Structures are given as C-alpha cells and as structure tokens.
PDB file of C-alpha atoms and ligand atoms in Angstrom:
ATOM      1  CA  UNK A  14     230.143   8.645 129.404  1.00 89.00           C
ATOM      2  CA  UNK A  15     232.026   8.455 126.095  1.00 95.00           C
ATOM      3  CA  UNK A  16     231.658  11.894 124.093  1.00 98.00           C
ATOM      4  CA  UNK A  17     231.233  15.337 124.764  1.00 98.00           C
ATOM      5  CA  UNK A  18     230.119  18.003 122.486  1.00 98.00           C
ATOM      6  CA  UNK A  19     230.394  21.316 123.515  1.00 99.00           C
ATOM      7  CA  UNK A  20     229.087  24.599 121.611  1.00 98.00           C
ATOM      8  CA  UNK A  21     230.362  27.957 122.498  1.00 98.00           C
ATOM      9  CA  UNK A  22     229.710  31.527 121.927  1.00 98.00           C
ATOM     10  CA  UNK A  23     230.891  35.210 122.488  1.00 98.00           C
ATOM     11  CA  UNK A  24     230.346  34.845 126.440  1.00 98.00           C
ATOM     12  CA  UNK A  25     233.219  32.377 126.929  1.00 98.00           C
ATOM     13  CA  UNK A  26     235.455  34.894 125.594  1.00 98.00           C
ATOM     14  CA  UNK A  27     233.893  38.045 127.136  1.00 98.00           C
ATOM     15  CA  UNK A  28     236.509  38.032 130.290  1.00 98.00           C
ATOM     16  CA  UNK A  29     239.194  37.630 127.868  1.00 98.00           C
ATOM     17  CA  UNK A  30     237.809  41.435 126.547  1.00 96.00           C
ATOM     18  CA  UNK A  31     235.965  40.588 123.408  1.00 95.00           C
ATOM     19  CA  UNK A  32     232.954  42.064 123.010  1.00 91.00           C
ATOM     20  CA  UNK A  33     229.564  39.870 122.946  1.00 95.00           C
ATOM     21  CA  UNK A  34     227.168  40.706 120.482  1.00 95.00           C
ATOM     22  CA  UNK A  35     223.652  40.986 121.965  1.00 94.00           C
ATOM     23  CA  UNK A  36     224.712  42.186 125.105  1.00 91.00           C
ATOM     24  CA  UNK A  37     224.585  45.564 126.787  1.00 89.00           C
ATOM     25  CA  UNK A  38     227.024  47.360 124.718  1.00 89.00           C
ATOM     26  CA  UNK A  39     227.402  44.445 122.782  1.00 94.00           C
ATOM     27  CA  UNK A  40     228.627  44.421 118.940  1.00 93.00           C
ATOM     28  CA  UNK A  41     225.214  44.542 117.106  1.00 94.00           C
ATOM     29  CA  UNK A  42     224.529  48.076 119.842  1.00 93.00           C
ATOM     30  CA  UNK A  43     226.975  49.680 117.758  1.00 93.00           C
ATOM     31  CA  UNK A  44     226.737  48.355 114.034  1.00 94.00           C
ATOM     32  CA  UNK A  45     224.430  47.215 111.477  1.00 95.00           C
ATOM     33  CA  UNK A  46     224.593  44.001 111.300  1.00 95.00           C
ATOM     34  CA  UNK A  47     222.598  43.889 107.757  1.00 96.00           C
ATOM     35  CA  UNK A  48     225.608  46.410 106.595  1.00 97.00           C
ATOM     36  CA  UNK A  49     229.023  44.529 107.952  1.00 97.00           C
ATOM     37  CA  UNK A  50     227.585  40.641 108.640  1.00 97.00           C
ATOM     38  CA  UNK A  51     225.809  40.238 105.207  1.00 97.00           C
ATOM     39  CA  UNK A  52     227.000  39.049 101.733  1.00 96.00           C
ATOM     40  CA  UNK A  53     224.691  41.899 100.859  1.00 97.00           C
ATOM     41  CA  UNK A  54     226.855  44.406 103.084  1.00 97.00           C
ATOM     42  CA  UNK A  55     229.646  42.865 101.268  1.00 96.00           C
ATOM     43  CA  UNK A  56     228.850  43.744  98.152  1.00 96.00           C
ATOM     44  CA  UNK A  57     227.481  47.177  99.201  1.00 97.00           C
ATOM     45  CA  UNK A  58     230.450  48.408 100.944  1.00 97.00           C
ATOM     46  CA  UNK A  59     233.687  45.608 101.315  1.00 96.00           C
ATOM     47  CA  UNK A  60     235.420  48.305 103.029  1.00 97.00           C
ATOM     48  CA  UNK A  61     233.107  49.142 105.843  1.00 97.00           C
ATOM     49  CA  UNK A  62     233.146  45.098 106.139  1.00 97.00           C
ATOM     50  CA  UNK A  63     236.869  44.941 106.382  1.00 97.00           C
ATOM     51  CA  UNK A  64     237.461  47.275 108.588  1.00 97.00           C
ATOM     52  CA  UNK A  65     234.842  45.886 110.701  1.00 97.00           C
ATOM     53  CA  UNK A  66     236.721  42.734 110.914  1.00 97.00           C
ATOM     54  CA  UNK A  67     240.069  44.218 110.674  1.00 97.00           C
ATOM     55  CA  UNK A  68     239.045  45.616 114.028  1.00 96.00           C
ATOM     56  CA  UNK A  69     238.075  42.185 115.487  1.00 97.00           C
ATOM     57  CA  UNK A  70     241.383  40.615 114.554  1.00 97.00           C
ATOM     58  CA  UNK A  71     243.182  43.721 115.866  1.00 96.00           C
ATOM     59  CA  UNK A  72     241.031  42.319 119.546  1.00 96.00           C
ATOM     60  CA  UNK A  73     241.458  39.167 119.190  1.00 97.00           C
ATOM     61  CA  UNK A  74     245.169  38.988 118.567  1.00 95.00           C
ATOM     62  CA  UNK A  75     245.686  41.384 121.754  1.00 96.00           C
ATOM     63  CA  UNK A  76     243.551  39.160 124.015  1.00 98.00           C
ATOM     64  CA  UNK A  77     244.635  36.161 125.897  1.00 98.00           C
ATOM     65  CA  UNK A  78     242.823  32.699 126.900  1.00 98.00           C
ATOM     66  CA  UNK A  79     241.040  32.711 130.574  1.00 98.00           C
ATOM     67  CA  UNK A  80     239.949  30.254 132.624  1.00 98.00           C
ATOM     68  CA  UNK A  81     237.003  28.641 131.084  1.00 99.00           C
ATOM     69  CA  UNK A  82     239.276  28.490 127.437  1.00 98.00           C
ATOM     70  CA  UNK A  83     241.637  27.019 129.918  1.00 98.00           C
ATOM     71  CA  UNK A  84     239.624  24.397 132.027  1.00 98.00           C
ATOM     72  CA  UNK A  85     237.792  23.047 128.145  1.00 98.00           C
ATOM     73  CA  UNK A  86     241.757  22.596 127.104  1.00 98.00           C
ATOM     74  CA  UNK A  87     242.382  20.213 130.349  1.00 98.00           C
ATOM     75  CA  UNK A  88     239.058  18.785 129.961  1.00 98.00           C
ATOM     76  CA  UNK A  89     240.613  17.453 126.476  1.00 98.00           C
ATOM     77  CA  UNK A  90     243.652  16.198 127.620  1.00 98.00           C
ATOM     78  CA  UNK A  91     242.477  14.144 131.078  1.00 98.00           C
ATOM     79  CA  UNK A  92     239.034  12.948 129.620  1.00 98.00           C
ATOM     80  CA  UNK A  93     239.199   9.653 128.892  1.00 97.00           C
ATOM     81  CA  UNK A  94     236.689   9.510 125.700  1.00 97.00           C
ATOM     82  CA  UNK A  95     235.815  12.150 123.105  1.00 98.00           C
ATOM     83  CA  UNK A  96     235.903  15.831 123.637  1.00 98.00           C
ATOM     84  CA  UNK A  97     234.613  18.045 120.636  1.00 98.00           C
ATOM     85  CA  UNK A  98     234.277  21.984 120.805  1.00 99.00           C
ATOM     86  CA  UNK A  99     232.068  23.175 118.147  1.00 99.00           C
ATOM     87  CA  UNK A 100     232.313  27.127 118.240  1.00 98.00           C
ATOM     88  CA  UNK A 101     230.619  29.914 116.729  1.00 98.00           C
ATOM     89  CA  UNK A 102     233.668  31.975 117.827  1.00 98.00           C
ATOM     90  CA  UNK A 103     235.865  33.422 115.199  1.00 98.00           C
ATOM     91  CA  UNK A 104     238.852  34.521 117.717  1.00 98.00           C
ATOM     92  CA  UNK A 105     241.455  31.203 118.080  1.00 98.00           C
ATOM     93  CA  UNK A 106     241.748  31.558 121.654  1.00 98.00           C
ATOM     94  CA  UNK A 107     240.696  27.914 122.015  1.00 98.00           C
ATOM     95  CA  UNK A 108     243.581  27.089 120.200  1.00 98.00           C
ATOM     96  CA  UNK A 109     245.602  29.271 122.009  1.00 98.00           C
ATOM     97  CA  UNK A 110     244.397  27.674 125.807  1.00 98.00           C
ATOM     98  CA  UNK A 111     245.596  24.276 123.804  1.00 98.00           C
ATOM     99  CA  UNK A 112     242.334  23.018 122.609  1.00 98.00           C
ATOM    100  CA  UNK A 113     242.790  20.708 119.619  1.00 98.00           C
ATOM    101  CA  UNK A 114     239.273  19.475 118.428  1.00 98.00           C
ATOM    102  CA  UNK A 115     237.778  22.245 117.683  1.00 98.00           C
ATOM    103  CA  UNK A 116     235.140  22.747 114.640  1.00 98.00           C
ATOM    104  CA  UNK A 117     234.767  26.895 113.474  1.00 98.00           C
ATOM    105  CA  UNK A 118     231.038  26.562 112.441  1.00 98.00           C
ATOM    106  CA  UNK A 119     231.097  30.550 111.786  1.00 98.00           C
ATOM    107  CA  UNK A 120     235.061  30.779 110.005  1.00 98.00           C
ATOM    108  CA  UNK A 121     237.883  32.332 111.602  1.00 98.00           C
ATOM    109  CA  UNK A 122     239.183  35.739 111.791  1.00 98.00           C
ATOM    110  CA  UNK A 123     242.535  34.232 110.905  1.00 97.00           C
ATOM    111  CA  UNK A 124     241.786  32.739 107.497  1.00 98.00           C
ATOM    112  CA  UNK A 125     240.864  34.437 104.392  1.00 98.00           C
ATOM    113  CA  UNK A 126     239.054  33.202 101.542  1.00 97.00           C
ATOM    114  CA  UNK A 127     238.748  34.206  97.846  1.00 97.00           C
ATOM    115  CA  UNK A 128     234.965  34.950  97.077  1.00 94.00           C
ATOM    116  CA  UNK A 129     235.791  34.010  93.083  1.00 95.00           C
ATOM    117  CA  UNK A 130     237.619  30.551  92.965  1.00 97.00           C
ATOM    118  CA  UNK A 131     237.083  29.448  97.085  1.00 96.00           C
ATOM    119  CA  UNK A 132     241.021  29.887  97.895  1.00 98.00           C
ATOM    120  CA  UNK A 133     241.354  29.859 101.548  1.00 98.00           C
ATOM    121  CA  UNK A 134     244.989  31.265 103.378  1.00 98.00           C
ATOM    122  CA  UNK A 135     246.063  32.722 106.065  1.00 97.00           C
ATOM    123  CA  UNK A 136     244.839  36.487 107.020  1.00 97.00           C
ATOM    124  CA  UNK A 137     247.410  39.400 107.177  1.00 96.00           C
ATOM    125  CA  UNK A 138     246.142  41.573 110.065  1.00 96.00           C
ATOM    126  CA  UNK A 139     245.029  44.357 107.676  1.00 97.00           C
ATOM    127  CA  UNK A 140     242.848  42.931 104.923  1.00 97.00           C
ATOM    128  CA  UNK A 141     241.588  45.464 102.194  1.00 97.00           C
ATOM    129  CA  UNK A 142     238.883  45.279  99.334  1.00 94.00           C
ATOM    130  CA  UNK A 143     241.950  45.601  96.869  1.00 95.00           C
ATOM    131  CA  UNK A 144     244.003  42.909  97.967  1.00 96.00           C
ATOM    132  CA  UNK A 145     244.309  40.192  94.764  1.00 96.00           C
ATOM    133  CA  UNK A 146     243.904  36.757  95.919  1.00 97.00           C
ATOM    134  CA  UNK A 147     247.642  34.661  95.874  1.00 97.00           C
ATOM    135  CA  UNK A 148     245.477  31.740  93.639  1.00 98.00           C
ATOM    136  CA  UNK A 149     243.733  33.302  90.972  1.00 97.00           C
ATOM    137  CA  UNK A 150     244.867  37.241  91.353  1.00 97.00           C
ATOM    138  CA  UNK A 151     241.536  38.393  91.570  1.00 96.00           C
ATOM    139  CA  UNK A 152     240.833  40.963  94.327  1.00 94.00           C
ATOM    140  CA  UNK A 153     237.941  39.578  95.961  1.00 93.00           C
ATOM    141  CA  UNK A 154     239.577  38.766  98.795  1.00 96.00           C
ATOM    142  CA  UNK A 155     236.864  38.100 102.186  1.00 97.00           C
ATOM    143  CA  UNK A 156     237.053  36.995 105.380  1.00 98.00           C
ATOM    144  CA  UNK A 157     236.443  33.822 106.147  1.00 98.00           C
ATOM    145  CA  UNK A 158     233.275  34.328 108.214  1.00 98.00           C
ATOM    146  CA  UNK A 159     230.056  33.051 107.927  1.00 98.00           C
ATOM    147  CA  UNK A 160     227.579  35.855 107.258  1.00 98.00           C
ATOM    148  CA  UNK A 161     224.054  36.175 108.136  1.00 96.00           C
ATOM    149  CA  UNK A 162     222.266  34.550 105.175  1.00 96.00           C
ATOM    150  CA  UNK A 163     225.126  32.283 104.544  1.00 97.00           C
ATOM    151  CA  UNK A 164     225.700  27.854 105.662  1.00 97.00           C
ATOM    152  CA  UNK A 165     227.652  27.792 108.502  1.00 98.00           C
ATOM    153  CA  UNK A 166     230.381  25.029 107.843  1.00 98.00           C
ATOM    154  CA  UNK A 167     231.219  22.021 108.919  1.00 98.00           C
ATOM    155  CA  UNK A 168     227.580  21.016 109.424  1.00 98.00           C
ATOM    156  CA  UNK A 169     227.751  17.192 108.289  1.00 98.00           C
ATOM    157  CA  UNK A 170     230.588  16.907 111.377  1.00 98.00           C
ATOM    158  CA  UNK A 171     228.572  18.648 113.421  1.00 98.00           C
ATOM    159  CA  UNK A 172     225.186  16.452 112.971  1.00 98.00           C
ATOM    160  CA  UNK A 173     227.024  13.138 113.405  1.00 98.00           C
ATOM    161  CA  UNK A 174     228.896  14.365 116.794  1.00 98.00           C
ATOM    162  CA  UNK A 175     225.639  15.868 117.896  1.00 98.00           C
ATOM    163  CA  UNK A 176     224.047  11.946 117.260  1.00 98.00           C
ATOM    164  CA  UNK A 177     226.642  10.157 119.369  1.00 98.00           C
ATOM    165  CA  UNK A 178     227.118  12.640 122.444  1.00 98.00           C
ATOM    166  CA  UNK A 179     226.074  11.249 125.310  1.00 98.00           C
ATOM    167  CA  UNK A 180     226.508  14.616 126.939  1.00 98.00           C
ATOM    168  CA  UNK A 181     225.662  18.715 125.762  1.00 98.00           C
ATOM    169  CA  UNK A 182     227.077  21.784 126.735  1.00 98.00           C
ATOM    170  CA  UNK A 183     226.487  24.936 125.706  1.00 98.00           C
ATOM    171  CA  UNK A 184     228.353  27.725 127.172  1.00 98.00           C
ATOM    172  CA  UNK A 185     228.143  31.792 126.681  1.00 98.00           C
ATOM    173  CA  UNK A 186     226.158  31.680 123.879  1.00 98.00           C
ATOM    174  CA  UNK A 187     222.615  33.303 123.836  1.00 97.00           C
ATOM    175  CA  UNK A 188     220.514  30.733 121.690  1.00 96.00           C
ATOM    176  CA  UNK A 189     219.249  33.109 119.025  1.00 95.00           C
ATOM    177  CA  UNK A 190     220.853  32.308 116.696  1.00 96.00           C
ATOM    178  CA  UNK A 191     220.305  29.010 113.995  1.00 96.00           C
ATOM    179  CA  UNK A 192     221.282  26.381 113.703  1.00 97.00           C
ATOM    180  CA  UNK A 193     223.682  26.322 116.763  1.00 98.00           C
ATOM    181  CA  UNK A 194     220.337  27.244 119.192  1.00 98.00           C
ATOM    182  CA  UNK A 195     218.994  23.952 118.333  1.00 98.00           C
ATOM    183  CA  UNK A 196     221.965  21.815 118.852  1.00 98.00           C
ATOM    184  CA  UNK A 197     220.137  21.449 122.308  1.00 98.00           C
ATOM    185  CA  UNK A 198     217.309  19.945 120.801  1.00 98.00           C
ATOM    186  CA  UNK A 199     219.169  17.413 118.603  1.00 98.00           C
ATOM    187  CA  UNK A 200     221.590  16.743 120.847  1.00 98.00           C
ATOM    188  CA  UNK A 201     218.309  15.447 123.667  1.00 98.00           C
ATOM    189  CA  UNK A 202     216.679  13.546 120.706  1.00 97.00           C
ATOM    190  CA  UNK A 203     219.663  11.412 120.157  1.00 97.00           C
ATOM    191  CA  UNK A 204     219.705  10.991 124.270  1.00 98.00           C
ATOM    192  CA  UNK A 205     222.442  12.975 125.382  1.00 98.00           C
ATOM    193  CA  UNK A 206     222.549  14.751 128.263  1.00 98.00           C
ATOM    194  CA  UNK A 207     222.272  18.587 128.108  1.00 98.00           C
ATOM    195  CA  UNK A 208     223.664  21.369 130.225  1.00 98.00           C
ATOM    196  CA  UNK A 209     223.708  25.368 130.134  1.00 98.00           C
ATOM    197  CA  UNK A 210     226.511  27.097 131.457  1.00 98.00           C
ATOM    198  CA  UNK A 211     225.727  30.671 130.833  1.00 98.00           C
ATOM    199  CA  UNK A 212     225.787  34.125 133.009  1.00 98.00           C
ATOM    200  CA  UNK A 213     222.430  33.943 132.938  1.00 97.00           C
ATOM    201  CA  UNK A 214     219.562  31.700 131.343  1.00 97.00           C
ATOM    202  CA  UNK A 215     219.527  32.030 127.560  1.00 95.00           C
ATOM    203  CA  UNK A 216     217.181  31.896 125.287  1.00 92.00           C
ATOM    204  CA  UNK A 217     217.108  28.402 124.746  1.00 95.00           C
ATOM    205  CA  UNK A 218     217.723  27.779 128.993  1.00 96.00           C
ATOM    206  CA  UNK A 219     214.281  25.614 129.007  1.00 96.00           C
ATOM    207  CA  UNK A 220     215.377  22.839 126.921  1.00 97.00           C
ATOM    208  CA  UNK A 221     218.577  21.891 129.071  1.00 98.00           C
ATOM    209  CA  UNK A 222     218.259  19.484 131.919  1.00 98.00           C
ATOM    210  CA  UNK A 223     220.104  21.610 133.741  1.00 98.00           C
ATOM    211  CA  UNK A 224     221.723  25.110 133.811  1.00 97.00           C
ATOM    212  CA  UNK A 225     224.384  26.394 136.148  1.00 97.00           C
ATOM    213  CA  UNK A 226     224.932  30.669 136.133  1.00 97.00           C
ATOM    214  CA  UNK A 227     227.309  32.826 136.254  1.00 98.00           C
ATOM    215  CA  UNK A 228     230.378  33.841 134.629  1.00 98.00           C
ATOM    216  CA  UNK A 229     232.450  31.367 132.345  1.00 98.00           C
ATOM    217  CA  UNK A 230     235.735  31.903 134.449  1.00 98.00           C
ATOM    218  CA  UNK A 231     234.181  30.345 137.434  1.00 98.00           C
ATOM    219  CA  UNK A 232     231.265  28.273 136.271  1.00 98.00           C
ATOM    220  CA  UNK A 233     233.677  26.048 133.019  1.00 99.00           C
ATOM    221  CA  UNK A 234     236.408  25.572 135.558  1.00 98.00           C
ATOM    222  CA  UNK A 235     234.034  23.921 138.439  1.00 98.00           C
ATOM    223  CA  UNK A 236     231.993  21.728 135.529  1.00 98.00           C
ATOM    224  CA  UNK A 237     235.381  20.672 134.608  1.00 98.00           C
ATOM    225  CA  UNK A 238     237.167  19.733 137.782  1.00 98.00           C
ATOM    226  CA  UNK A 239     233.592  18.344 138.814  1.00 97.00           C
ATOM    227  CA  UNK A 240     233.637  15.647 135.820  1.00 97.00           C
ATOM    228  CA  UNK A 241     236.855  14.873 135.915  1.00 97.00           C
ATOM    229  CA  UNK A 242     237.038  14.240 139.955  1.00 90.00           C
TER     230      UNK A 242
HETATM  231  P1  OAD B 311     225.540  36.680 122.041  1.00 71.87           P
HETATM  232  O1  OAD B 311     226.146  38.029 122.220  1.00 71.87           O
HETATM  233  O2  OAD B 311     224.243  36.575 121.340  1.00 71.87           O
HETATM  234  O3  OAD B 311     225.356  35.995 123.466  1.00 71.87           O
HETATM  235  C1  OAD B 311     226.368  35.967 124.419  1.00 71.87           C
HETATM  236  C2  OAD B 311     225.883  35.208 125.646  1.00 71.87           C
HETATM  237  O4  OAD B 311     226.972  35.120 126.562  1.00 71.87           O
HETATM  238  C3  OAD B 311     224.722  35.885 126.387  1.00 71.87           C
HETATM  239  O5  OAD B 311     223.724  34.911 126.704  1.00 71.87           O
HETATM  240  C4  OAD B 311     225.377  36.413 127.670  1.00 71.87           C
HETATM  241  O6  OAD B 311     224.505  36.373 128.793  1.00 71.87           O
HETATM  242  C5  OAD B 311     226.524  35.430 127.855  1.00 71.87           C
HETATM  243  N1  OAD B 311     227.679  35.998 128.572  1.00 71.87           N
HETATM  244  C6  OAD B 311     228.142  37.263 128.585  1.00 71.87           C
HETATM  245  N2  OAD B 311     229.232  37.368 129.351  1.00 71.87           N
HETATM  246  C7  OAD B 311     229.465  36.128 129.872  1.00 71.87           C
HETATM  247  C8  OAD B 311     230.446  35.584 130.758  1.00 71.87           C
HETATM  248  N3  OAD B 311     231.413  36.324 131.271  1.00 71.87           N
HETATM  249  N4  OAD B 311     230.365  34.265 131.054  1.00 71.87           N
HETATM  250  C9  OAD B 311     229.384  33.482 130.521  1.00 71.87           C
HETATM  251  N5  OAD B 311     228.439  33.950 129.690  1.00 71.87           N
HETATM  252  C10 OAD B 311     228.474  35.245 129.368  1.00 71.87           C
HETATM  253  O7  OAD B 311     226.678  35.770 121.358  1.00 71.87           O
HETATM  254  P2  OAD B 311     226.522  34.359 120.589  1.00 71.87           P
HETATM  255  O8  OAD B 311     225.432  33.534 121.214  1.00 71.87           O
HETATM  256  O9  OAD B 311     227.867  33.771 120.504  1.00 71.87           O
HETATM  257  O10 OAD B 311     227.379  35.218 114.318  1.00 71.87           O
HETATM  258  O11 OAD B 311     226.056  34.839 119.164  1.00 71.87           O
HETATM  259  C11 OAD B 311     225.872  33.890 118.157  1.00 71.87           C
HETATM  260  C12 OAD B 311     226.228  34.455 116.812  1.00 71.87           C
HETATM  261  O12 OAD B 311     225.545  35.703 116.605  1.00 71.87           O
HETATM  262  C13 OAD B 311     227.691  34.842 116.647  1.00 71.87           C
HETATM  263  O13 OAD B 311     228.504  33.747 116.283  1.00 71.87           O
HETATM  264  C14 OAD B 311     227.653  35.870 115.560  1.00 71.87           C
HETATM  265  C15 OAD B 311     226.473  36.671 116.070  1.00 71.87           C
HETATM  266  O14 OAD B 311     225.802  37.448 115.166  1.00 71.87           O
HETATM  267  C16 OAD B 311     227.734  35.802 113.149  1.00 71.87           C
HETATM  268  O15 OAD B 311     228.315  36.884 113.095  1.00 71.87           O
HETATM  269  C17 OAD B 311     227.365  35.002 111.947  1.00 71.87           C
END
C-alpha cells in the first residue's frame, strides 16, 4: 500500500470539545444554517455571520488536539508512502497534533478573505462587518469558509489523490453532506480500499468495505498502530 487519503469531519474533533453539527445538540440544533452558513446570510446580516464564527474561533483556539488528531500525525511521519488528510474541518487542530498534508476543502477559521478583490490573510480573533480589507481597503472582509451554496476548494487536488489511493478513510464525519459523502464512492471506483471509522454508522456506512465504531480517541489510535505494526 502506497497512499492514503483520509477525509475528516466534526466527530474527530468532538472529544477535543467542538461541537458537531448534526448531532444531538449539535451546531445546526441551535442556528439557522440558511442565516449564518449562506452567502445569502452573508449578505442579509454579516454580523450575525461573524459573530457566529467569531464564536467558533474563540472554541477552537481554546481546544487542544486528542488522540485520534494525534495517532493521523504519527501515521504521517512512520508511514512509509503517502499520507493525505483532506478535512472539512475549519479548526487547525490537525496542524496543531503535527499533521502536515492537510487539504481545508471547507476554509479555515484562521484565514480571512476579502469578498471584493479575493485577498486572503490571516484572521484576528474578532472579525467585524466593518473591518477594511489590508489589499484593497474595502470592508468586505469574510471568513474564509465555504458556505452552503458555495465550491468547496481544493477540488482538482482532491480528485487526483482520490484516483491514486489505494486505501479510504473516512472518520467522524456523517456523509450528508456533498461532495465529501461521495469521496467513498470515487475513491472504490478507482480501487482503493475503503474504511469507516465513525461512533456510529453514517450515512454513507454501506458503501465502505468495512466500518469500525466508536469514538475517534480509541478507534484512529488502534487503525493506526494496527497499520503501522
Ligand atoms: P456532522 O455533525 O454532520 O457529523 C459528525 C459525525 O461525527 C456524526 O456521524 C457523529 O456520529 C460522529 N461523531 C460524533 N462524535 C464522535 C466521536 N467522538 N468520535 C467519532 N465520531 C463522532 O459533521 P460533518 O460530517 O463534519 O460544512 O459535517 C459536514 C459539514 O456539514 C461540515 O463541514 C459543515 C457542516 O454543515 C459547512 O459548514 C459548509
């Protein structure tokens, strides 16, 4: 086995205290996602938005790496071929565990981005609907998130990995949501190998060869010191 692609969601960074989004008390329980996850929400209300995600990076720069951020960073580094992370996460706490390949399909919480001339730069903490942008001065300042509605990025990079894995794994992400859910799909057409590690069988659980449950802390770390012996 040469290359390993491996798609994440909000589960693999539930025990680190961020909140999933479809679970039980999960993010889209207690907002609209039309109103903060929507260019049309945007434009409607950019503060509602930014505090929304002002919030977020307030979370994510509290919370720490666990385990199964942990075991995919040592998975990189002893693995003897290619080890890709494609994430719809927008915390950097793959980073943070010492991940290095790592593609943001859905942004980052940590970036901004100009909506008028594409600028992109580092987030302050506190981002506002006033701030001007540093290129072009204009204050349409956004975060750099994928919205509902919008391309996720890196999609090219993604396709071509997905065509030369010879093995899939997608881990804490509920597989409603396109087009990560049917990574699994292309991923078995080119002839990789698929597994689900998950808390418990996702949307999508049927199209895996094989699934292993529970939660990300214990199932990443045994996958990993499985495959690497
Ligand atoms: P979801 O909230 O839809 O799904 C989280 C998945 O993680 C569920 O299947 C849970 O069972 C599982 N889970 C929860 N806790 C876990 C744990 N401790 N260990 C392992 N698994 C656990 O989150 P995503 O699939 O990431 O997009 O959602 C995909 C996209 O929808 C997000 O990137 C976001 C959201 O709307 C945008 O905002 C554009």
């Amino acid at each position: 086995m040469r290359s390993i692609v491996i798609l994440t969601g909000a589960g693999i960074s539930a025990e680190s205290g961020l909140g999933t989004f479809r679970d039980k008390d999960g993010l889209w329980t207690k907002y609209d996602l039309e109103e903060v996850a929507t260019p049309q929400g945007f434009a409607a209300n950019p503060r509602l938005v930014h505090d929304f995600y002002n919030a977020r990076r307030a979370n994510a720069a509290g919370a720490s790496p666990n385990a199964a951020h942990e075991a995919l960073a040592r998975l990189e580094a002893e693995f003897p071929g290619e080890v890709l992370i494609v994430t719809q996460n927008v915390d950097s706490l793959h980073e943070r565990a010492g991940s290095r390949a790592i593609l943001h399909m859905h942004g980052a919480l940590d970036r901004a981005r100009c909506a008028r001339c594409d600028h992109r730069w580092e987030a302050p903490l506190v981002m506002r609907p006033e701030d001007p942008c540093p290129a072009c001065s204009q204050p349409a300042t956004r975060p750099d998130i994928v919205w509902f509605g919008e391309f996720p990025f890196y999609m090219e990079e993604i396709d071509t990995a997905l065509s030369q894995a010879d093995l899939f794994v997608a881990i804490g992400t509920s597989g409603q949501v396109y087009p990560a859910a049917a990574f699994v799909q292309e991923a078995r057409m080119a002839g990789a190998a698929t597994l689900e590690l998950n808390l418990e069988p996702s949307e999508t659980a049927r199209a895996f060869d094989e699934a292993r449950h529970g939660p990300a802390s214990r199932v990443v770390p045994e996958w990993v010191d499985s495959l690497l012996g």
